[in-house]
PDB file of C-alpha atoms in Angstrom:
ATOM      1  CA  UNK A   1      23.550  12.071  19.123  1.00  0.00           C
ATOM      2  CA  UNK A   2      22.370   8.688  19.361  1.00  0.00           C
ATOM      3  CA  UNK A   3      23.374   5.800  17.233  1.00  0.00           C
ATOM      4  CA  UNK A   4      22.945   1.904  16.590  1.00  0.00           C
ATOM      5  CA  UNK A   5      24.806  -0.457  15.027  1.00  0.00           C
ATOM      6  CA  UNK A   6      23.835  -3.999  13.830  1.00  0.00           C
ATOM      7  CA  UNK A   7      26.578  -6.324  13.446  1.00  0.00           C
ATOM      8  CA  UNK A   8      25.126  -8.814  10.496  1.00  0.00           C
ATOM      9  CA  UNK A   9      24.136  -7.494   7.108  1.00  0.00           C
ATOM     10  CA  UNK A  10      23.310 -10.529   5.522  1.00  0.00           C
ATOM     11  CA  UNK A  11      22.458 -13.784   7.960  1.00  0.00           C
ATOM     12  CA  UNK A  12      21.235 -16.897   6.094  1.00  0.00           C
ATOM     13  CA  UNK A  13      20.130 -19.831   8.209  1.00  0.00           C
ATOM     14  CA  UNK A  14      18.069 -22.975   7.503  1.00  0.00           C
ATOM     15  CA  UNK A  15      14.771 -23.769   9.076  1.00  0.00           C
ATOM     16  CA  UNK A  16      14.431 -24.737  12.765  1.00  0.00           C
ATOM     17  CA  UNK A  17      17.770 -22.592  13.052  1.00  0.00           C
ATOM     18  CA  UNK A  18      18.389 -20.453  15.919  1.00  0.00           C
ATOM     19  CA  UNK A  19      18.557 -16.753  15.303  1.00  0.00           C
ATOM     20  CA  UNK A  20      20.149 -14.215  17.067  1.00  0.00           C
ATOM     21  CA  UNK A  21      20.485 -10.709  15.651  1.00  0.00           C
ATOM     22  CA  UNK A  22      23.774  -8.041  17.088  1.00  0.00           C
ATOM     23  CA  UNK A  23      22.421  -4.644  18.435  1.00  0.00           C
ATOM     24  CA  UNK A  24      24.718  -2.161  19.797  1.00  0.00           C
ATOM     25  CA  UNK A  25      23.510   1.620  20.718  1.00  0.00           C
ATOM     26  CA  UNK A  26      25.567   4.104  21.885  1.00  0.00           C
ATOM     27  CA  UNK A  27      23.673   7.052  24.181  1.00  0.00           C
ATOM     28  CA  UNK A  28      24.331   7.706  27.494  1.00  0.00           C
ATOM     29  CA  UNK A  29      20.929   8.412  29.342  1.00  0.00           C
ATOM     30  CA  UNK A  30      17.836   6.509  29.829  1.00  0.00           C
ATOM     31  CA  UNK A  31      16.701   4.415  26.139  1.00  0.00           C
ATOM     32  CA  UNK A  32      13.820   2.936  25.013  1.00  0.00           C
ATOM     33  CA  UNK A  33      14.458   0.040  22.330  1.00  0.00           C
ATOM     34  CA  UNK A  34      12.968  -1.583  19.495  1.00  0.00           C
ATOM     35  CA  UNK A  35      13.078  -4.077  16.547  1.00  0.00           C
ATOM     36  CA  UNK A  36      11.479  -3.503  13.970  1.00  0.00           C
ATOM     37  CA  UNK A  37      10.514  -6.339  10.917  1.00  0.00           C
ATOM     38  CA  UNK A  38      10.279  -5.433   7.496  1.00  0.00           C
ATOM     39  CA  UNK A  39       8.476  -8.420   5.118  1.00  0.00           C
ATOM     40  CA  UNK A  40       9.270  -7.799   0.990  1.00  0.00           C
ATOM     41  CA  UNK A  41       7.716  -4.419   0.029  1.00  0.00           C
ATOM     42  CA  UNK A  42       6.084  -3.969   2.997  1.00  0.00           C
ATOM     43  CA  UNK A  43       6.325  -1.239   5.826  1.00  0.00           C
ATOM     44  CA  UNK A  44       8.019  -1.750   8.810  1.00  0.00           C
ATOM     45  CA  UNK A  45       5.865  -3.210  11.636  1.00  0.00           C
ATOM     46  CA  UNK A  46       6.953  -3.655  15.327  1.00  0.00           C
ATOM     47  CA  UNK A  47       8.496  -6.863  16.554  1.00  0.00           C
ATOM     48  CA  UNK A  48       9.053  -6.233  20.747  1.00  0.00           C
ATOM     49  CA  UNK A  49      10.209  -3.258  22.543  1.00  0.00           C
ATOM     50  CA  UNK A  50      12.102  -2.170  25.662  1.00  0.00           C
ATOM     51  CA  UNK A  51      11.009   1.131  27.903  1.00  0.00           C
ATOM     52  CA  UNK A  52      12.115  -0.675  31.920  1.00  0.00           C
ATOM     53  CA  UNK A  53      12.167  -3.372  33.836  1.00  0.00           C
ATOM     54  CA  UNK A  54      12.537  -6.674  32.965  1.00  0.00           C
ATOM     55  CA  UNK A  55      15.907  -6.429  30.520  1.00  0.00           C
ATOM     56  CA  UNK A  56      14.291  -9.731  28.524  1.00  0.00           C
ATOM     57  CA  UNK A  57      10.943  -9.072  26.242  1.00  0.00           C
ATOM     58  CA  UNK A  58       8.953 -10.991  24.432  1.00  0.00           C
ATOM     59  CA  UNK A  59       7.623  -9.971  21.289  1.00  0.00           C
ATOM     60  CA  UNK A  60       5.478 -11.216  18.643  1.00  0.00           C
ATOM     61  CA  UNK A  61       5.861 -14.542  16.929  1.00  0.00           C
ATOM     62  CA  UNK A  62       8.388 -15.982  18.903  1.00  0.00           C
ATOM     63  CA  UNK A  63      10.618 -13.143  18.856  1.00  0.00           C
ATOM     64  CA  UNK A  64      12.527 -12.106  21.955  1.00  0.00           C
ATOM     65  CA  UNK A  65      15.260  -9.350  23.101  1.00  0.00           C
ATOM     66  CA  UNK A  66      17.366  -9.188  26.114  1.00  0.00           C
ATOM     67  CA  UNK A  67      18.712  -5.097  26.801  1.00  0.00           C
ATOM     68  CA  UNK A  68      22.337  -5.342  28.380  1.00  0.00           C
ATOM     69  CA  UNK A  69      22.323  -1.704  29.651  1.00  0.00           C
ATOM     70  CA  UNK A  70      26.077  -2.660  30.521  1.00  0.00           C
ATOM     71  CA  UNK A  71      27.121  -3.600  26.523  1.00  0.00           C
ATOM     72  CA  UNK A  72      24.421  -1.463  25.015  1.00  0.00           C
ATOM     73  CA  UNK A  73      23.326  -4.092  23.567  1.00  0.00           C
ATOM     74  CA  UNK A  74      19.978  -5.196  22.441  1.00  0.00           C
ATOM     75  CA  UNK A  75      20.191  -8.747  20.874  1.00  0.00           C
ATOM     76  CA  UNK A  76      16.992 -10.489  19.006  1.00  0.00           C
ATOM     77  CA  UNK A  77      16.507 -13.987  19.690  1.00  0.00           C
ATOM     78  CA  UNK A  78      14.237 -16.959  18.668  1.00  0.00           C
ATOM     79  CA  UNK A  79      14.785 -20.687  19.273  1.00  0.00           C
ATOM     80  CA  UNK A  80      13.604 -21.738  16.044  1.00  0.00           C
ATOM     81  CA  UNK A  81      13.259 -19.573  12.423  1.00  0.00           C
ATOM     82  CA  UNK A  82      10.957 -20.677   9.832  1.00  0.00           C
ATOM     83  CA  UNK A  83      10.602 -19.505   6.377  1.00  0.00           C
ATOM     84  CA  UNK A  84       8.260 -16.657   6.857  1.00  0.00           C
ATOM     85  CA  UNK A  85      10.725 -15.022   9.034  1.00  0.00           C
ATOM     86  CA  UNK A  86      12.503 -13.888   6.048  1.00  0.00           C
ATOM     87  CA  UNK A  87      12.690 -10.324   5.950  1.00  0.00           C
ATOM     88  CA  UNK A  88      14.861  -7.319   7.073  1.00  0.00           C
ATOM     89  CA  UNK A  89      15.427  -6.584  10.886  1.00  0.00           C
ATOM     90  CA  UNK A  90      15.916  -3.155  12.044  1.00  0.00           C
ATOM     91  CA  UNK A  91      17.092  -1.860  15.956  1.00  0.00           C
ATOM     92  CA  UNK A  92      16.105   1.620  16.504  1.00  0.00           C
ATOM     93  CA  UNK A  93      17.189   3.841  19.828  1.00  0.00           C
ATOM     94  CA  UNK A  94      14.874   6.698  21.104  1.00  0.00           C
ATOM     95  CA  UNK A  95      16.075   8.493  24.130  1.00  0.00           C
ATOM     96  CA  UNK A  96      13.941   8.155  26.600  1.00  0.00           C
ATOM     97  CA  UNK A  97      13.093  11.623  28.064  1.00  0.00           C
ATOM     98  CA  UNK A  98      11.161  12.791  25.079  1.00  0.00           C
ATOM     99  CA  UNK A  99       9.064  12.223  21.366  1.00  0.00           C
ATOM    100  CA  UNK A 100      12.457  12.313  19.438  1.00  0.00           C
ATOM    101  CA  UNK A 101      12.211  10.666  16.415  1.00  0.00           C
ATOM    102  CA  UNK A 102      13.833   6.782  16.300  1.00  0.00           C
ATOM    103  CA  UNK A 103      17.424   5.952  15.141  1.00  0.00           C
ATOM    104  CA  UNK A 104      17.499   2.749  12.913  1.00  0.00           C
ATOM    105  CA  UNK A 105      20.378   0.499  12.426  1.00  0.00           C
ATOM    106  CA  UNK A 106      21.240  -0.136   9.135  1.00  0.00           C
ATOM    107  CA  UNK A 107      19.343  -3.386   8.895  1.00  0.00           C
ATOM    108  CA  UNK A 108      20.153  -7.066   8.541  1.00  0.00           C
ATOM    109  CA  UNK A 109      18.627  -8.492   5.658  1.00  0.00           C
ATOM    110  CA  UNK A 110      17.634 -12.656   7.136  1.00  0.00           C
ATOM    111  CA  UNK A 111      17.120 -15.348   4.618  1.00  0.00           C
ATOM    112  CA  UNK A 112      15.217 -18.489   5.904  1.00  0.00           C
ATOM    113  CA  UNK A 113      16.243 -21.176   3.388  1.00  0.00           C
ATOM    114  CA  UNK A 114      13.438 -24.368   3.373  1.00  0.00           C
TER     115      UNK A 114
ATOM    116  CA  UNK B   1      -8.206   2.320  13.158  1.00  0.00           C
ATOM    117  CA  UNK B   2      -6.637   2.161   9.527  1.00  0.00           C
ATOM    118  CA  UNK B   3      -3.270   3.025  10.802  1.00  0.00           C
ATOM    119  CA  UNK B   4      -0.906   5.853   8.875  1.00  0.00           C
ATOM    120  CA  UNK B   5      -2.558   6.096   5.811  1.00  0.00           C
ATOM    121  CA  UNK B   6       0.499   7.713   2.956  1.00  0.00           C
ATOM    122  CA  UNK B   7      -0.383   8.387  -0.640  1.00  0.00           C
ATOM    123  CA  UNK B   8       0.504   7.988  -3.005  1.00  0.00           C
ATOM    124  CA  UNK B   9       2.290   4.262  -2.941  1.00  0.00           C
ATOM    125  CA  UNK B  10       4.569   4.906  -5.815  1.00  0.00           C
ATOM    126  CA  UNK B  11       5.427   8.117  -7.877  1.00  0.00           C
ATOM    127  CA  UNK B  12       7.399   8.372 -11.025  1.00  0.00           C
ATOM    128  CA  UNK B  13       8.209  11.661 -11.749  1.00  0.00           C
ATOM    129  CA  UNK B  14      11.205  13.524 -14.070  1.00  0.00           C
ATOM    130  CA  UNK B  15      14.187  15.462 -12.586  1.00  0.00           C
ATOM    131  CA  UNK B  16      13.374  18.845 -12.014  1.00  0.00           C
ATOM    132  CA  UNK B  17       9.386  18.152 -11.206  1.00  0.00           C
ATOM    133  CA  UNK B  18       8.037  19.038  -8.449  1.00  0.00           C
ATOM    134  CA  UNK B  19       6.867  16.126  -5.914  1.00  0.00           C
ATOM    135  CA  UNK B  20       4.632  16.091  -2.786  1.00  0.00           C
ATOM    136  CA  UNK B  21       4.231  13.092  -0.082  1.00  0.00           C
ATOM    137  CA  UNK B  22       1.370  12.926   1.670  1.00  0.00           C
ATOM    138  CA  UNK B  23       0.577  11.341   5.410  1.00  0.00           C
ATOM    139  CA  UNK B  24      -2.346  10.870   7.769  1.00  0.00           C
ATOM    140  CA  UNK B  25      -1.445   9.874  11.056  1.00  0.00           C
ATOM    141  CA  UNK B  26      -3.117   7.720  13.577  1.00  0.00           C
ATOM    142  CA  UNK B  27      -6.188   9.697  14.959  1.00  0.00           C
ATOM    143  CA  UNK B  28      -5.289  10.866  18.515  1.00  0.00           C
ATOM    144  CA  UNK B  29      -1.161  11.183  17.607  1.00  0.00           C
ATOM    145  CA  UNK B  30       0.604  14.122  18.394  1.00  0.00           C
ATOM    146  CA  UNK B  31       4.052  13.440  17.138  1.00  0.00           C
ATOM    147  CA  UNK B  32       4.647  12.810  13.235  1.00  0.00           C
ATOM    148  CA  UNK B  33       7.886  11.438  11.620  1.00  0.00           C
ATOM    149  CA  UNK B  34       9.416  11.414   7.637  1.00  0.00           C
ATOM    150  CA  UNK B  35      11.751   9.027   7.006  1.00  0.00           C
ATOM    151  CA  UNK B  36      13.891   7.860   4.082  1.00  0.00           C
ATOM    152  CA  UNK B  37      15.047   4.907   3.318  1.00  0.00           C
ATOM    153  CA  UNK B  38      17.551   4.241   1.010  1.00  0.00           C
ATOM    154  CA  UNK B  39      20.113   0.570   0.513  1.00  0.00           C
ATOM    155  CA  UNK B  40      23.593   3.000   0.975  1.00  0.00           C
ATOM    156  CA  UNK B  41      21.777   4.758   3.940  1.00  0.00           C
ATOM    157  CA  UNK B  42      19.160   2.710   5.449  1.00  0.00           C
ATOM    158  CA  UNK B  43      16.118   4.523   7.505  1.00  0.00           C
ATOM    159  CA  UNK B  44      17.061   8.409   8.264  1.00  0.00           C
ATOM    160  CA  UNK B  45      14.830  10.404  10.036  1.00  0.00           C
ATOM    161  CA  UNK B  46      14.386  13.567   7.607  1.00  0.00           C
ATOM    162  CA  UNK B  47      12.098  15.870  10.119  1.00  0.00           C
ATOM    163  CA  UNK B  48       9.121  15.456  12.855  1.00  0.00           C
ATOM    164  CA  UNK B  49       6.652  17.307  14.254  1.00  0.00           C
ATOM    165  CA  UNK B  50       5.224  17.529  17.736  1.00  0.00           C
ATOM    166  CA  UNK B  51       1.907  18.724  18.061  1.00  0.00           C
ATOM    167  CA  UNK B  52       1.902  20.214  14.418  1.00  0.00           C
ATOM    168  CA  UNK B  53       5.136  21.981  15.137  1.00  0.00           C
ATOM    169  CA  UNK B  54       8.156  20.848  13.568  1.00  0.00           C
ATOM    170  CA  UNK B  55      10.666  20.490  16.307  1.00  0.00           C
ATOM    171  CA  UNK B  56      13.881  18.962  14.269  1.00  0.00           C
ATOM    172  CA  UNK B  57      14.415  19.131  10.881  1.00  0.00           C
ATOM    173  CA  UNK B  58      17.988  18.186  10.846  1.00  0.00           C
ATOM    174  CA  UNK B  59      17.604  15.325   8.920  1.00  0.00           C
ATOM    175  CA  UNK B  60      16.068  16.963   5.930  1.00  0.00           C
ATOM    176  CA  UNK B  61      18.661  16.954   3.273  1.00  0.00           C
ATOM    177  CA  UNK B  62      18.443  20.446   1.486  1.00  0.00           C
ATOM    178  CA  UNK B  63      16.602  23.007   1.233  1.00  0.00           C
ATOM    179  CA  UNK B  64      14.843  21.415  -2.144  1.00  0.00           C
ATOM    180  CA  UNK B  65      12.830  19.488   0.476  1.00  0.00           C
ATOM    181  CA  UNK B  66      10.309  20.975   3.056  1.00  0.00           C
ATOM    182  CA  UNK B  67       7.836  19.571   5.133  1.00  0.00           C
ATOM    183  CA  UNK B  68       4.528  20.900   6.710  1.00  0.00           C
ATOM    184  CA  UNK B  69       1.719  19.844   9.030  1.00  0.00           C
ATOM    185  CA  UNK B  70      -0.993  22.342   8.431  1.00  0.00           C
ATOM    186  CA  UNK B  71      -3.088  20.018  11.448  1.00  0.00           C
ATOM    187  CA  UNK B  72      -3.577  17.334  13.367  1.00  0.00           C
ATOM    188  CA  UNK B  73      -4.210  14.688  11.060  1.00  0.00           C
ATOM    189  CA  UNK B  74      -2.525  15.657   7.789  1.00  0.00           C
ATOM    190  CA  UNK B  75       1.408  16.308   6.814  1.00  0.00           C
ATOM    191  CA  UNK B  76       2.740  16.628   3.320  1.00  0.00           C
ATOM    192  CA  UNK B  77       7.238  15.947   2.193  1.00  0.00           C
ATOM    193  CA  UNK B  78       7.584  18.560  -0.631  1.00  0.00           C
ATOM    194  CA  UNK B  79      10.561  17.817  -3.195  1.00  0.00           C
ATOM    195  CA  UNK B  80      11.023  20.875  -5.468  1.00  0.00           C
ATOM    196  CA  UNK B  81      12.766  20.215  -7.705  1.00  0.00           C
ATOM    197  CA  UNK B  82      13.412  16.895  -7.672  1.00  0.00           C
ATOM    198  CA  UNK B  83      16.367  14.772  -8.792  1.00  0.00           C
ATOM    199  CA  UNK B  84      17.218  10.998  -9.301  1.00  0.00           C
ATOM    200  CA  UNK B  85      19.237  10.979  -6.201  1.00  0.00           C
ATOM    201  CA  UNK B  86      16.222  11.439  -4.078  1.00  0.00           C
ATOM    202  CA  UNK B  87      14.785   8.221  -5.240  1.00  0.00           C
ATOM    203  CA  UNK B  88      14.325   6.203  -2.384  1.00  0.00           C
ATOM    204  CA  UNK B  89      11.382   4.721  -0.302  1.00  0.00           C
ATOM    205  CA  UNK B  90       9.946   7.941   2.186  1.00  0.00           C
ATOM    206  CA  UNK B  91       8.143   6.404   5.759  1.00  0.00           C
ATOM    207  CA  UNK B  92       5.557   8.801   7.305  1.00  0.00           C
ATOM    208  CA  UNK B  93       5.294   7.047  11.433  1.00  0.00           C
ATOM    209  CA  UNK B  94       3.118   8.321  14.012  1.00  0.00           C
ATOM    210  CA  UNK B  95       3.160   8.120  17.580  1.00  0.00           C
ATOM    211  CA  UNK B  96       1.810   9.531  21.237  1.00  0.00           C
ATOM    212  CA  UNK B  97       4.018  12.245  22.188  1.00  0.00           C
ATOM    213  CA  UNK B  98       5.992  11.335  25.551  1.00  0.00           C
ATOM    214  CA  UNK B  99       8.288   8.609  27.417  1.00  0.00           C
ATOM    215  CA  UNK B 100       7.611   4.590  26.653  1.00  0.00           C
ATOM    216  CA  UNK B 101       5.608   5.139  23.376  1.00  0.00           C
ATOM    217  CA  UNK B 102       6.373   3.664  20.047  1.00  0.00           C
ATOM    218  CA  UNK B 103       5.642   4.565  16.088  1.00  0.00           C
ATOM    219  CA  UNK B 104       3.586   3.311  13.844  1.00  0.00           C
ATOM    220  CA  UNK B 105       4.933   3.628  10.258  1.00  0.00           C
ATOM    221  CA  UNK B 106       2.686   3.913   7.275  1.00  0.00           C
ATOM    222  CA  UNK B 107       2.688   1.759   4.205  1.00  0.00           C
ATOM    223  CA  UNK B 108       5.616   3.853   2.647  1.00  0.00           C
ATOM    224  CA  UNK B 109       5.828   5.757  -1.053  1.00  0.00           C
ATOM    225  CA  UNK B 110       8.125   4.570  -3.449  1.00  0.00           C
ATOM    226  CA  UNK B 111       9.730   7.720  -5.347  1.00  0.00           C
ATOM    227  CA  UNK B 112      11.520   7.251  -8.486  1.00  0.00           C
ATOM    228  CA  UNK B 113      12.605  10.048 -10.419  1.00  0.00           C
ATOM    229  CA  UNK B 114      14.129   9.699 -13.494  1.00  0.00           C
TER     230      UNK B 114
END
């Protein structure tokens, strides 16, 4: 089975800050990646994803990922944070043969302070 | 399209009630996800369903829980009986069954039992 691991838990940074966000998976065939952003009581919504070619994707409001099929790795990027980026981040795995359901990192929770 | 529509938003109910999640999918999905999510465990998916059909319910914790998709475009999570343990926030997603697609999660239901 599939899993993903996020390195931060907890990442506070001040505004103008750049981010980037640890994503490990560990599966062996063919993957299709995500982040997913969670604002304060909200659901999750999607931020970019990753199904082939080009390894580097560009997401919604400035958010980017680059997909290291070498490390696993799926690492979220953007130049410059602001405030309202404040939420929790979550990397999810799907293999990508089928409609399996996603597996979700545990999260990191990001703190933008003013 | 209103997205996954879940009801209700929150639910307070007493150990040993019985509780029941309900999800509408996006109109024209044919896979369905319930997830959990919980601060010790983060986002676990509990069961999904491809074309009303649940194909892996592996994630559903015991048999006090049960899910069913009785069509296209309604599923209910059944907790009977509940207990405070299962408190937690439950995600119904949707999504286009195949490769390269991605899930749309509903607005969540917060369950606290007590």
């Amino acid at each position: 089975a599939q899993s993903v691991s996020q390195h931060n838990h907890h990442v506070i940074l001040s505004e103008a800050a750049s981010l980037e966000l640890g994503c490990n998976y560990s599966y062996g065939g063919t993957v299709n990646l995500f982040w997913y952003v969670q604002y304060p009581g909200q659901h999750l919504q999607l931020l970019l994803k990753y199904f082939s070619g080009d390894p580097l994707v560009k997401g919604i409001k400035g958010f980017e990922a680059e997909f290291i099929k070498s490390k696993f790795s799926f690492n979220l990027r953007k130049p410059s944070v602001q405030w309202s980026d404040t939420a929790e981040y979550f990397c999810a795995v799907k293999p990508g043969g089928g409609a399996d359901g996603l597996t979700f990192g545990k999260g990191t929770h990001l703190i933008i302070q003013p | 399209d209103a997205g996954v529509i879940q009801s209700p938003r929150h639910e307070v109910t007493e150990m040993g009630q019985e509780v029941t999640l309900r999800c509408k999918p996006i109109s024209g999905h044919n896979s369905l996800f319930w997830y959990r999510q919980t601060m010790m465990r983060g986002l676990e998916l509990l069961i999904y369903f491809n074309n009303n059909v649940p194909i892996d319910d592996s994630g559903m914790p015991e048999d006090r829980f049960s899910a069913k998709m009785p069509n296209a475009s309604f599923s209910t999570l059944k907790i009977q009986p509940s207990e405070p343990r299962d408190s937690a926030v439950y995600f119904c997603a949707s999504s286009l069954r195949g490769i390269n697609t991605e899930a749309f999660f509903g607005q969540g239901t917060r369950l606290t039992v007590v």
